[in-house]
Each structure stands twice: as structure tokens, then as C-alpha cells.
């Protein structure tokens, strides 16, 4: 049958800047604050009351390197971190115990010819 789950939606104000260090290298920064728009659907789906709207802080830092000064060869890498807010803890602390900051790394290589 058709799913009847209602998406809670997100409010996501963002601040980010790119810094051209050299013609070949760019630093990328990103800062997001994340809130649920409405938590009623989550509370009903998880059978859990009083889920806070604040999900957390999403912080990112990366680097883009173009060794040939073109878009033909491109290396992008960085790290991303989520600092959980009260809403995230309300959902996941009951399953896994205390939830701390989460960190992830990424790397992307593009060859275009």
C-alpha cells in the first residue's frame, strides 16, 4: 500500500565560503544549523513524545585541487562533522545510549576528457 508517513521537513540556514588559495587550490568551508520544521510525525512514528526541534550543527571543511588548471582532472576531499542537538539526542539516545559528535571524511576524483 501507499506509505502514509509525513516528512517533518528541515529548516537549514547555511553559511559557507570558498577561498582561492592558489589558481590550483581552493579551500571550502560550510556551517549549517539544522532544525526539524515539525516533530509531530516523528513523535507518532517513533512512539516518543517531546522530540526537540534542534537537530544539530553540521560543520564541513574541504579542499579542491586542479593540477592542470582545468576541470579535466579534479581532486576534492574533506571532512564533515555533525554535533548532535537535543532533537537528535531525543531520537537516538534511547536506542544507542549517549550520542556524541560524528565525523566523516570524503574524497572524490574526477577525470574528464
PDB file of C-alpha atoms in Angstrom:
ATOM      1  CA  UNK A   1       0.000   0.000   0.000  1.00  0.00           C
ATOM      2  CA  UNK A   2       0.862   3.635  -0.071  1.00  0.00           C
ATOM      3  CA  UNK A   3       3.115   4.968   2.689  1.00  0.00           C
ATOM      4  CA  UNK A   4       1.394   7.425   4.998  1.00  0.00           C
ATOM      5  CA  UNK A   5       4.476   8.903   6.705  1.00  0.00           C
ATOM      6  CA  UNK A   6       4.605  12.707   6.696  1.00  0.00           C
ATOM      7  CA  UNK A   7       8.058  14.216   6.192  1.00  0.00           C
ATOM      8  CA  UNK A   8       8.881  16.504   9.160  1.00  0.00           C
ATOM      9  CA  UNK A   9      10.825  18.910   6.925  1.00  0.00           C
ATOM     10  CA  UNK A  10      14.016  20.755   7.793  1.00  0.00           C
ATOM     11  CA  UNK A  11      14.981  24.351   8.402  1.00  0.00           C
ATOM     12  CA  UNK A  12      18.582  24.706   7.238  1.00  0.00           C
ATOM     13  CA  UNK A  13      20.293  28.119   7.490  1.00  0.00           C
ATOM     14  CA  UNK A  14      23.745  27.853   5.929  1.00  0.00           C
ATOM     15  CA  UNK A  15      26.956  29.866   5.960  1.00  0.00           C
ATOM     16  CA  UNK A  16      29.874  28.871   3.774  1.00  0.00           C
ATOM     17  CA  UNK A  17      32.839  30.377   1.995  1.00  0.00           C
ATOM     18  CA  UNK A  18      35.314  29.250  -0.632  1.00  0.00           C
ATOM     19  CA  UNK A  19      38.862  30.584  -0.521  1.00  0.00           C
ATOM     20  CA  UNK A  20      41.061  30.540  -3.627  1.00  0.00           C
ATOM     21  CA  UNK A  21      44.496  29.862  -2.115  1.00  0.00           C
ATOM     22  CA  UNK A  22      46.251  29.432  -5.472  1.00  0.00           C
ATOM     23  CA  UNK A  23      44.906  29.047  -9.008  1.00  0.00           C
ATOM     24  CA  UNK A  24      45.125  25.281  -8.485  1.00  0.00           C
ATOM     25  CA  UNK A  25      43.794  25.013  -4.911  1.00  0.00           C
ATOM     26  CA  UNK A  26      40.560  26.107  -3.264  1.00  0.00           C
ATOM     27  CA  UNK A  27      39.535  25.698   0.391  1.00  0.00           C
ATOM     28  CA  UNK A  28      35.833  25.075   1.034  1.00  0.00           C
ATOM     29  CA  UNK A  29      34.097  25.754   4.374  1.00  0.00           C
ATOM     30  CA  UNK A  30      30.496  25.123   5.366  1.00  0.00           C
ATOM     31  CA  UNK A  31      28.430  25.680   8.538  1.00  0.00           C
ATOM     32  CA  UNK A  32      24.774  24.588   8.857  1.00  0.00           C
ATOM     33  CA  UNK A  33      22.256  24.818  11.672  1.00  0.00           C
ATOM     34  CA  UNK A  34      19.584  22.118  11.330  1.00  0.00           C
ATOM     35  CA  UNK A  35      16.057  22.140  12.822  1.00  0.00           C
ATOM     36  CA  UNK A  36      13.003  19.973  12.213  1.00  0.00           C
ATOM     37  CA  UNK A  37      10.099  22.076  10.968  1.00  0.00           C
ATOM     38  CA  UNK A  38       7.519  19.950  12.784  1.00  0.00           C
ATOM     39  CA  UNK A  39       8.104  16.925  15.016  1.00  0.00           C
ATOM     40  CA  UNK A  40       4.545  15.594  15.374  1.00  0.00           C
ATOM     41  CA  UNK A  41       5.040  12.952  12.644  1.00  0.00           C
ATOM     42  CA  UNK A  42       8.306  11.780  14.228  1.00  0.00           C
ATOM     43  CA  UNK A  43       6.728  11.579  17.667  1.00  0.00           C
ATOM     44  CA  UNK A  44       3.870   9.472  16.301  1.00  0.00           C
ATOM     45  CA  UNK A  45       6.120   7.231  14.158  1.00  0.00           C
ATOM     46  CA  UNK A  46       8.645   6.604  16.957  1.00  0.00           C
ATOM     47  CA  UNK A  47       6.035   6.413  19.761  1.00  0.00           C
ATOM     48  CA  UNK A  48       8.068   9.021  21.575  1.00  0.00           C
ATOM     49  CA  UNK A  49       6.852  12.342  22.937  1.00  0.00           C
ATOM     50  CA  UNK A  50       8.638  15.657  23.283  1.00  0.00           C
ATOM     51  CA  UNK A  51      11.220  15.436  20.490  1.00  0.00           C
ATOM     52  CA  UNK A  52      13.080  18.746  20.351  1.00  0.00           C
ATOM     53  CA  UNK A  53      13.240  20.565  17.005  1.00  0.00           C
ATOM     54  CA  UNK A  54      17.022  21.300  17.044  1.00  0.00           C
ATOM     55  CA  UNK A  55      18.890  18.535  15.170  1.00  0.00           C
ATOM     56  CA  UNK A  56      22.414  19.951  15.499  1.00  0.00           C
ATOM     57  CA  UNK A  57      25.349  21.719  13.868  1.00  0.00           C
ATOM     58  CA  UNK A  58      26.778  20.452  10.601  1.00  0.00           C
ATOM     59  CA  UNK A  59      30.359  21.648  10.035  1.00  0.00           C
ATOM     60  CA  UNK A  60      32.479  20.963   6.982  1.00  0.00           C
ATOM     61  CA  UNK A  61      35.933  21.712   5.621  1.00  0.00           C
ATOM     62  CA  UNK A  62      37.372  20.605   2.304  1.00  0.00           C
ATOM     63  CA  UNK A  63      39.910  21.228  -0.397  1.00  0.00           C
ATOM     64  CA  UNK A  64      39.621  21.202  -4.183  1.00  0.00           C
ATOM     65  CA  UNK A  65      42.800  20.699  -6.235  1.00  0.00           C
ATOM     66  CA  UNK A  66      43.051  21.166 -10.033  1.00  0.00           C
ATOM     67  CA  UNK A  67      46.605  20.118 -11.034  1.00  0.00           C
ATOM     68  CA  UNK A  68      46.147  21.020 -14.732  1.00  0.00           C
ATOM     69  CA  UNK A  69      44.358  24.353 -14.121  1.00  0.00           C
ATOM     70  CA  UNK A  70      41.305  22.943 -15.894  1.00  0.00           C
ATOM     71  CA  UNK A  71      38.263  20.884 -14.957  1.00  0.00           C
ATOM     72  CA  UNK A  72      39.735  17.777 -16.673  1.00  0.00           C
ATOM     73  CA  UNK A  73      41.415  16.449 -13.523  1.00  0.00           C
ATOM     74  CA  UNK A  74      39.874  17.387 -10.194  1.00  0.00           C
ATOM     75  CA  UNK A  75      40.554  16.137  -6.651  1.00  0.00           C
ATOM     76  CA  UNK A  76      38.115  17.051  -3.874  1.00  0.00           C
ATOM     77  CA  UNK A  77      38.410  15.885  -0.276  1.00  0.00           C
ATOM     78  CA  UNK A  78      37.456  16.932   3.196  1.00  0.00           C
ATOM     79  CA  UNK A  79      35.797  16.197   6.500  1.00  0.00           C
ATOM     80  CA  UNK A  80      32.255  16.746   7.724  1.00  0.00           C
ATOM     81  CA  UNK A  81      31.089  16.705  11.347  1.00  0.00           C
ATOM     82  CA  UNK A  82      27.657  16.635  12.966  1.00  0.00           C
ATOM     83  CA  UNK A  83      27.443  17.941  16.528  1.00  0.00           C
ATOM     84  CA  UNK A  84      24.106  16.494  17.701  1.00  0.00           C
ATOM     85  CA  UNK A  85      21.471  18.789  19.134  1.00  0.00           C
ATOM     86  CA  UNK A  86      18.740  17.895  21.578  1.00  0.00           C
ATOM     87  CA  UNK A  87      16.336  16.655  18.868  1.00  0.00           C
ATOM     88  CA  UNK A  88      18.917  14.199  17.526  1.00  0.00           C
ATOM     89  CA  UNK A  89      19.674  13.002  21.063  1.00  0.00           C
ATOM     90  CA  UNK A  90      15.962  12.627  21.829  1.00  0.00           C
ATOM     91  CA  UNK A  91      15.637  10.206  18.909  1.00  0.00           C
ATOM     92  CA  UNK A  92      18.882   8.198  19.152  1.00  0.00           C
ATOM     93  CA  UNK A  93      19.910   8.208  22.828  1.00  0.00           C
ATOM     94  CA  UNK A  94      17.127   5.761  23.671  1.00  0.00           C
ATOM     95  CA  UNK A  95      18.487   3.279  21.085  1.00  0.00           C
ATOM     96  CA  UNK A  96      22.263   3.574  21.451  1.00  0.00           C
ATOM     97  CA  UNK A  97      22.962   5.276  24.746  1.00  0.00           C
ATOM     98  CA  UNK A  98      24.749   8.650  24.682  1.00  0.00           C
ATOM     99  CA  UNK A  99      25.290  10.021  21.149  1.00  0.00           C
ATOM    100  CA  UNK A 100      28.410  12.130  20.584  1.00  0.00           C
ATOM    101  CA  UNK A 101      29.768  14.104  17.646  1.00  0.00           C
ATOM    102  CA  UNK A 102      30.030  12.174  14.386  1.00  0.00           C
ATOM    103  CA  UNK A 103      32.829  12.659  11.867  1.00  0.00           C
ATOM    104  CA  UNK A 104      33.089  11.552   8.238  1.00  0.00           C
ATOM    105  CA  UNK A 105      35.720  12.014   5.567  1.00  0.00           C
ATOM    106  CA  UNK A 106      35.218  12.096   1.814  1.00  0.00           C
ATOM    107  CA  UNK A 107      37.280  12.086  -1.379  1.00  0.00           C
ATOM    108  CA  UNK A 108      36.250  12.496  -4.985  1.00  0.00           C
ATOM    109  CA  UNK A 109      38.436  12.215  -8.087  1.00  0.00           C
ATOM    110  CA  UNK A 110      37.121  13.349 -11.475  1.00  0.00           C
ATOM    111  CA  UNK A 111      38.760  12.668 -14.845  1.00  0.00           C
ATOM    112  CA  UNK A 112      37.053  14.293 -17.826  1.00  0.00           C
ATOM    113  CA  UNK A 113      38.420  14.034 -21.360  1.00  0.00           C
TER     114      UNK A 113
END
